[in-house]
Short mmCIF file of C-alpha atoms and ligand atoms in Angstrom, two decimals:
data_model
loop_
_atom_site.label_atom_id
_atom_site.label_comp_id
_atom_site.label_asym_id
_atom_site.label_seq_id
_atom_site.Cartn_x
_atom_site.Cartn_y
_atom_site.Cartn_z
CA MET N 1 217.24 47.44 131.30
CA ARG N 2 217.78 49.33 134.51
CA GLN N 3 221.31 49.00 135.83
CA ALA N 4 221.29 51.75 138.48
CA GLY N 5 218.83 51.94 141.31
CA ARG N 6 218.06 51.21 144.89
CA TYR N 7 219.84 47.81 144.93
CA LEU N 8 223.21 49.66 144.83
CA PRO N 9 224.36 51.44 148.03
CA GLU N 10 226.45 53.90 145.98
CA TYR N 11 223.28 54.85 144.01
CA ARG N 12 221.25 55.37 147.20
CA LYS N 13 223.92 57.75 148.44
CA VAL N 14 223.84 59.94 145.32
CA ARG N 15 220.04 59.73 145.15
CA ALA N 16 219.82 61.10 148.72
CA GLN N 17 222.24 63.89 147.81
CA ALA N 18 220.14 64.87 144.77
CA GLY N 19 216.88 65.24 146.69
CA SER N 20 214.13 64.25 144.29
CA PHE N 21 214.37 61.63 141.56
CA LEU N 22 213.80 64.24 138.83
CA ASN N 23 216.52 66.47 140.33
CA LEU N 24 218.85 63.53 139.80
CA CYS N 25 217.71 63.12 136.18
CA TYR N 26 218.39 66.82 135.49
CA ASN N 27 221.76 66.99 137.30
CA PRO N 28 224.38 66.08 134.66
CA GLU N 29 227.20 65.55 137.17
CA LEU N 30 225.21 63.24 139.45
CA ALA N 31 223.26 61.50 136.65
CA SER N 32 226.53 60.74 134.90
CA GLU N 33 227.98 59.39 138.15
CA VAL N 34 225.07 56.95 138.66
CA THR N 35 225.29 55.88 135.00
CA LEU N 36 228.94 54.95 135.55
CA GLN N 37 228.50 53.17 138.91
CA PRO N 38 227.30 49.79 137.55
CA ILE N 39 230.05 49.84 134.90
CA ARG N 40 232.77 50.41 137.51
CA ARG N 41 231.35 47.74 139.78
CA PHE N 42 230.58 45.02 137.21
CA GLY N 43 232.55 45.80 134.02
CA LEU N 44 229.48 45.51 131.76
CA ASP N 45 229.80 45.92 127.96
CA ALA N 46 227.31 48.81 127.77
CA ALA N 47 226.02 51.54 130.06
CA ILE N 48 222.46 52.83 129.97
CA LEU N 49 222.00 56.56 130.45
CA PHE N 50 220.47 57.45 133.80
CA SER N 51 217.23 59.31 133.08
CA ASP N 52 213.59 58.23 132.94
CA ILE N 53 210.89 57.80 130.32
CA LEU N 54 208.77 60.31 132.29
CA VAL N 55 211.25 63.14 131.67
CA VAL N 56 209.30 63.68 128.43
CA PRO N 57 205.90 64.48 130.06
CA ASP N 58 207.74 66.54 132.69
CA ALA N 59 209.48 68.56 129.96
CA LEU N 60 206.08 69.07 128.28
CA GLY N 61 204.79 70.71 131.47
CA GLN N 62 202.76 67.88 133.02
CA ARG N 63 203.39 67.64 136.75
CA VAL N 64 205.46 64.48 137.48
CA SER N 65 206.78 63.23 140.82
CA PHE N 66 208.16 59.97 142.18
CA VAL N 67 206.74 58.80 145.49
CA GLU N 68 209.21 56.71 147.50
CA GLY N 69 208.18 53.05 147.40
CA GLU N 70 205.11 53.74 145.23
CA GLY N 71 206.42 54.83 141.83
CA PRO N 72 205.53 57.76 139.58
CA ARG N 73 202.57 60.13 140.05
CA LEU N 74 201.36 62.57 137.37
CA ASP N 75 198.39 64.96 137.22
CA PRO N 76 196.25 62.79 134.91
CA LEU N 77 195.64 64.05 131.38
CA THR N 78 191.99 63.21 130.73
CA SER N 79 190.72 65.65 128.07
CA ALA N 80 191.53 67.70 124.99
CA ALA N 81 191.77 70.73 127.32
CA ASP N 82 194.48 68.98 129.40
CA LEU N 83 196.35 68.14 126.20
CA ALA N 84 196.14 71.76 125.05
CA ARG N 85 197.84 72.88 128.28
CA LEU N 86 201.04 70.97 127.45
CA ASP N 87 203.69 73.02 125.70
CA LYS N 88 207.20 72.72 124.35
CA LEU N 89 208.62 75.84 126.03
CA GLN N 90 210.77 73.94 128.56
CA VAL N 91 211.62 70.96 126.36
CA GLY N 92 214.89 72.31 124.93
CA THR N 93 216.25 73.42 128.31
CA LYS N 94 215.37 70.16 130.06
CA PHE N 95 216.64 67.91 127.26
CA ASP N 96 219.90 69.90 127.16
CA LEU N 97 220.57 68.77 130.74
CA VAL N 98 220.08 65.13 129.71
CA ASN N 99 222.31 65.67 126.66
CA GLU N 100 225.00 67.08 128.93
CA THR N 101 224.77 63.89 131.02
CA VAL N 102 225.28 61.86 127.83
CA ALA N 103 228.32 63.93 126.78
CA ARG N 104 229.95 63.69 130.23
CA THR N 105 229.29 59.98 130.48
CA ARG N 106 230.59 59.23 126.97
CA ALA N 107 233.78 61.16 127.80
CA ALA N 108 234.28 59.18 131.03
CA LEU N 109 233.56 55.70 129.64
CA PRO N 110 236.28 53.50 128.14
CA PRO N 111 235.95 53.59 124.32
CA GLU N 112 234.95 49.91 124.12
CA VAL N 113 231.96 50.38 126.44
CA ALA N 114 228.84 51.45 124.52
CA LEU N 115 226.49 54.10 125.88
CA ILE N 116 222.78 53.44 125.32
CA GLY N 117 220.34 56.35 125.25
CA PHE N 118 216.58 55.79 125.47
CA CYS N 119 213.03 57.02 125.56
CA GLY N 120 209.68 55.50 126.41
CA ALA N 121 207.54 54.53 123.43
CA PRO N 122 204.58 56.90 122.91
CA TRP N 123 202.00 54.26 123.97
CA THR N 124 203.74 53.46 127.26
CA VAL N 125 204.41 57.12 128.11
CA ALA N 126 200.77 57.93 127.28
CA THR N 127 199.55 55.24 129.73
CA TYR N 128 201.31 57.11 132.56
CA MET N 129 200.19 60.54 131.32
CA VAL N 130 196.52 59.51 131.08
CA GLY N 131 196.35 57.23 134.12
CA GLY N 132 198.54 59.44 136.30
CA ARG N 133 200.42 56.39 137.57
CA GLY N 134 201.42 52.84 136.70
CA SER N 135 198.49 50.39 136.58
CA PRO N 136 198.21 46.66 135.94
CA ASP N 137 195.88 47.01 132.90
CA GLN N 138 196.42 50.57 131.56
CA ALA N 139 192.61 50.89 131.53
CA ASP N 140 192.51 54.71 131.51
CA ALA N 141 194.62 55.05 128.36
CA ARG N 142 192.87 52.15 126.62
CA LEU N 143 189.49 53.75 127.34
CA MET N 144 190.61 57.17 126.13
CA ALA N 145 191.89 55.58 122.91
CA TYR N 146 188.41 54.03 122.34
CA ARG N 147 186.27 56.96 123.46
CA ASP N 148 188.27 59.89 122.12
CA PRO N 149 190.70 58.55 119.48
CA ASP N 150 191.16 62.08 118.10
CA THR N 151 192.61 63.50 121.30
CA PHE N 152 194.54 60.31 122.02
CA SER N 153 196.02 60.36 118.54
CA ARG N 154 197.15 63.98 118.98
CA LEU N 155 198.80 63.01 122.27
CA ILE N 156 200.63 60.15 120.53
CA ASP N 157 201.76 62.48 117.71
CA LEU N 158 203.12 64.99 120.25
CA LEU N 159 205.00 62.14 121.95
CA VAL N 160 206.44 60.92 118.63
CA GLU N 161 207.72 64.41 117.83
CA THR N 162 209.13 65.01 121.33
CA SER N 163 210.71 61.54 121.54
CA VAL N 164 212.50 62.10 118.22
CA GLN N 165 213.91 65.33 119.64
CA TYR N 166 214.87 63.56 122.89
CA LEU N 167 216.63 60.66 121.12
CA SER N 168 218.25 62.76 118.44
CA GLY N 169 219.77 65.04 121.11
CA GLN N 170 221.15 62.03 122.97
CA ILE N 171 222.73 60.61 119.80
CA SER N 172 224.27 63.96 118.86
CA ALA N 173 225.68 64.19 122.41
CA GLY N 174 227.38 60.78 122.11
CA ALA N 175 224.91 57.90 122.64
CA ASP N 176 226.08 54.89 120.59
CA ALA N 177 222.70 53.14 120.40
CA ILE N 178 219.19 53.90 121.59
CA GLN N 179 216.39 51.83 123.07
CA ILE N 180 212.65 52.49 122.91
CA PHE N 181 210.90 51.07 125.99
CA ASP N 182 207.31 49.94 125.35
CA SER N 183 206.74 48.33 128.73
CA TRP N 184 202.94 48.16 128.29
CA ALA N 185 202.86 47.02 124.65
CA GLY N 186 201.21 43.78 125.82
CA SER N 187 197.89 45.28 126.90
CA LEU N 188 196.41 46.01 123.45
CA PRO N 189 194.35 43.92 121.00
CA ASP N 190 196.02 43.48 117.61
CA ASN N 191 194.37 46.37 115.72
CA GLU N 192 195.10 48.78 118.57
CA PHE N 193 198.63 47.37 118.85
CA ASP N 194 199.25 48.29 115.21
CA ARG N 195 197.85 51.76 115.69
CA TRP N 196 199.39 52.80 119.02
CA VAL N 197 202.52 50.64 119.29
CA VAL N 198 203.74 49.78 115.77
CA ALA N 199 202.86 52.96 113.85
CA PRO N 200 204.33 55.53 116.30
CA THR N 201 207.46 53.40 116.77
CA ARG N 202 207.89 53.08 112.99
CA HIS N 203 207.59 56.86 112.75
CA ILE N 204 210.30 57.41 115.41
CA VAL N 205 212.60 54.84 113.76
CA ARG N 206 212.17 56.48 110.34
CA GLU N 207 212.96 59.96 111.69
CA ILE N 208 215.99 58.80 113.69
CA LYS N 209 217.35 56.75 110.77
CA ALA N 210 217.03 59.82 108.51
CA ARG N 211 219.14 61.88 110.93
CA HIS N 212 221.48 59.23 112.32
CA PRO N 213 221.64 56.35 109.83
CA ASN N 214 224.42 54.51 111.69
CA THR N 215 222.91 54.43 115.18
CA PRO N 216 221.38 51.07 116.11
CA ILE N 217 217.82 51.20 117.46
CA ILE N 218 216.56 48.59 119.92
CA GLY N 219 212.83 48.12 120.59
CA PHE N 220 211.33 46.61 123.75
CA PRO N 221 207.70 45.66 123.08
CA ARG N 222 207.20 43.99 126.45
CA ALA N 223 204.66 41.15 126.58
CA ALA N 224 203.83 41.53 122.86
CA GLY N 225 204.17 37.74 122.45
CA GLU N 226 203.47 36.53 118.91
CA LYS N 227 202.95 40.13 117.74
CA THR N 228 206.69 40.71 118.21
CA THR N 229 207.47 39.43 114.70
CA ARG N 230 205.14 42.01 113.18
CA TYR N 231 206.61 44.69 115.44
CA VAL N 232 210.13 43.87 114.21
CA ARG N 233 209.16 43.73 110.52
CA GLU N 234 207.06 46.87 110.51
CA THR N 235 208.99 49.22 112.79
CA GLY N 236 212.43 48.62 111.27
CA VAL N 237 214.25 48.31 114.61
CA ASP N 238 217.75 46.78 114.45
CA GLY N 239 217.42 44.94 117.73
CA VAL N 240 214.57 43.63 119.83
CA SER N 241 214.70 43.24 123.59
CA CYS N 242 212.65 40.22 124.68
CA ASP N 243 210.83 40.06 128.00
CA THR N 244 211.10 37.27 130.55
CA ALA N 245 208.05 35.36 129.27
CA PHE N 246 209.35 35.17 125.66
CA SER N 247 210.56 31.65 124.83
CA LEU N 248 214.23 31.10 123.98
CA GLU N 249 213.16 29.13 120.90
CA ALA N 250 211.08 32.08 119.68
CA MET N 251 214.08 34.37 120.25
CA ALA N 252 216.28 32.04 118.20
CA THR N 253 213.70 31.98 115.39
CA LEU N 254 213.42 35.79 115.37
CA ALA N 255 217.20 36.16 115.16
CA GLU N 256 217.36 33.65 112.32
CA GLU N 257 214.40 34.71 110.22
CA GLU N 258 214.07 38.47 110.75
CA GLN N 259 217.67 39.71 110.53
CA VAL N 260 217.30 41.28 113.93
CA VAL N 261 219.59 41.18 116.97
CA VAL N 262 217.78 39.66 119.94
CA GLN N 263 218.40 40.77 123.49
CA GLY N 264 217.26 39.28 126.77
CA ASN N 265 215.76 37.76 128.75
CA LEU N 266 216.87 36.57 132.19
CA ASP N 267 214.14 36.85 134.81
CA PRO N 268 215.26 39.70 137.14
CA LEU N 269 213.96 37.63 140.06
CA LEU N 270 216.67 35.06 139.34
CA LEU N 271 219.12 37.79 140.32
CA VAL N 272 217.32 37.97 143.66
CA ALA N 273 217.23 34.18 144.09
CA GLY N 274 220.84 33.56 142.96
CA GLY N 275 222.40 30.11 143.41
CA GLU N 276 221.70 27.09 141.21
CA ALA N 277 218.52 28.53 139.71
CA LEU N 278 220.44 31.55 138.37
CA GLU N 279 223.30 29.44 137.01
CA THR N 280 221.12 26.86 135.30
CA ARG N 281 218.94 29.35 133.48
CA THR N 282 221.91 31.55 132.47
CA ARG N 283 223.61 28.52 130.89
CA GLN N 284 220.39 27.59 129.12
CA ILE N 285 220.01 31.09 127.63
CA LEU N 286 223.63 31.16 126.50
CA SER N 287 223.53 27.71 124.91
CA THR N 288 220.18 28.23 123.13
CA LEU N 289 221.27 31.54 121.58
CA ALA N 290 224.94 30.70 120.95
CA GLY N 291 226.12 31.62 117.47
CA ARG N 292 223.18 33.94 116.82
CA PRO N 293 223.15 37.76 116.89
CA PHE N 294 222.41 37.96 120.61
CA VAL N 295 222.97 40.37 123.50
CA PHE N 296 222.66 38.91 127.01
CA ASN N 297 220.31 41.05 129.08
CA LEU N 298 217.53 40.89 131.64
CA GLY N 299 213.89 40.42 130.62
CA HIS N 300 212.91 43.53 132.62
CA GLY N 301 214.47 46.01 135.08
CA ILE N 302 216.55 44.97 138.05
CA VAL N 303 214.55 45.02 141.33
CA PRO N 304 215.55 46.87 144.54
CA GLN N 305 216.01 43.71 146.66
CA THR N 306 218.70 42.30 144.29
CA PRO N 307 221.94 41.42 146.12
CA PRO N 308 224.74 43.11 144.09
CA GLU N 309 226.88 39.94 144.61
CA ASN N 310 224.44 38.02 142.42
CA VAL N 311 224.94 40.50 139.56
CA ALA N 312 228.73 40.08 139.89
CA ARG N 313 228.26 36.31 139.85
CA LEU N 314 226.12 36.48 136.69
CA VAL N 315 228.73 38.59 134.89
CA ALA N 316 231.50 36.13 135.86
CA LEU N 317 229.38 33.21 134.70
CA ILE N 318 228.77 34.78 131.27
CA ARG N 319 232.41 35.82 130.83
CA ASN N 320 233.59 32.28 131.68
CA GLN N 321 231.33 30.76 129.01
CA GLU N 322 232.51 33.12 126.24
O1 LIG E 1 220.19 52.46 135.03
C1 LIG E 1 219.04 52.84 134.93
O2 LIG E 1 218.25 52.79 135.85
C2 LIG E 1 218.63 53.37 133.58
C3 LIG E 1 217.70 54.49 133.58
C4 LIG E 1 216.22 54.14 133.59
C5 LIG E 1 215.33 54.47 134.66
N1 LIG E 1 214.05 54.22 134.25
C6 LIG E 1 215.71 55.04 135.97
C7 LIG E 1 214.81 54.76 137.12
C8 LIG E 1 215.45 53.59 132.58
C9 LIG E 1 215.91 52.98 131.26
C10 LIG E 1 214.08 53.66 132.99
C11 LIG E 1 212.96 53.25 132.14
C12 LIG E 1 211.59 53.32 132.66
N2 LIG E 1 211.06 54.18 133.58
C13 LIG E 1 210.55 52.50 132.19
C14 LIG E 1 210.67 51.49 131.06
C15 LIG E 1 211.29 50.21 131.52
C16 LIG E 1 210.49 49.48 132.56
O3 LIG E 1 210.98 49.41 133.71
O4 LIG E 1 209.40 48.98 132.25
C17 LIG E 1 209.38 52.84 132.89
C18 LIG E 1 208.02 52.19 132.75
C19 LIG E 1 209.72 53.92 133.77
C20 LIG E 1 208.81 54.66 134.69
C21 LIG E 1 209.24 54.47 136.09
N3 LIG E 1 210.37 55.04 136.65
C22 LIG E 1 208.63 53.67 137.09
C23 LIG E 1 207.40 52.83 136.90
C24 LIG E 1 209.41 53.82 138.26
C25 LIG E 1 209.12 53.29 139.65
C26 LIG E 1 209.59 51.88 139.78
C27 LIG E 1 210.11 51.60 141.17
O5 LIG E 1 210.90 50.67 141.26
O6 LIG E 1 209.74 52.28 142.14
C28 LIG E 1 210.50 54.65 137.96
C29 LIG E 1 211.58 55.04 138.87
C30 LIG E 1 212.97 54.75 138.41
N4 LIG E 1 213.48 55.10 137.19
C31 LIG E 1 214.00 54.16 139.20
C32 LIG E 1 215.16 54.18 138.39
C33 LIG E 1 216.53 53.76 138.79
C34 LIG E 1 213.81 53.69 140.63
C35 LIG E 1 213.82 54.86 141.55
C36 LIG E 1 215.04 54.90 142.41
O7 LIG E 1 215.75 53.90 142.50
O8 LIG E 1 215.34 55.96 142.98
#
């Protein structure tokens, strides 16, 4: 989950220095610096590469920008003609900058701290490419998948291929594990879920395992609910990140019955609230998942209004229970 971001004053400083958000993603020195900031401040066990899932559409030539306070904006891809305009000419050059960030960060991190690389899952990245922005129901991408499955399927295939290149480059540059973020996996009916979430993810996992058999792969099918078991079985991920709404009992069952490491799932808003509410829930998560293959994490990304002191408090709380 996001570790860097607007809740940290040291991040805001570097972000201002970089100019645009994408400039920061493509500046290995500064991107490495913001990757390391949360590790220095909190002593976490793993760092997540600073980049974004929308680096992939940007590298494919779609126009991407981040509007302060509003999130990402893309020129929407609505037709086969728009898809045909994407190309791979810039992909190598742009990914090389991200790989350089990985190499620099790996060299600067203590050996016991893992570095996690990542990409967006094809379905989630496609929702931004087609809709041109984040939306509560991903209606534009869902409609395109129904009305023009041919074009949509070619878009997904292009994203599978490009994501494999993106992840493989990160692993070769020093990432110890990778995570595939499917933030909008929850918006599809089961047949569409199998087609646009499970199948492309299985394809990515197979290709990465063929090239890097020892690198753990974590999936994050957010809001997939009861379909998560199928996702785990059929994609072959080694770990599954569970969102805030996933029950602790269901996480325990997954860990026990599916030979998968579970990760999660503290509500990021508890890091805003702090106090008793944060402590009680943290203890409950730790005690329910004790003794199982479990990684403590948030159920979704950290939010800008989070007081950094609450993150420090959470880390101390977890360390004291170990
Ligand atoms: O430490 C880290 O932050 C790790 C790097 C990281 C970012 N984005 C940087 C970022 C990771 C792993 C992501 C993943 C990502 N990006 C996802 C999947 C996970 C999720 O949150 O669901 C998605 C959907 C995106 C697309 C995206 N990027 C959105 C919707 C936004 C705007 C959100 C907002 O808060 O305004 C971004 C911007 C973004 N990416 C920020 C960061 C730190 C916030 C911008 C900033 O702080 O300058």
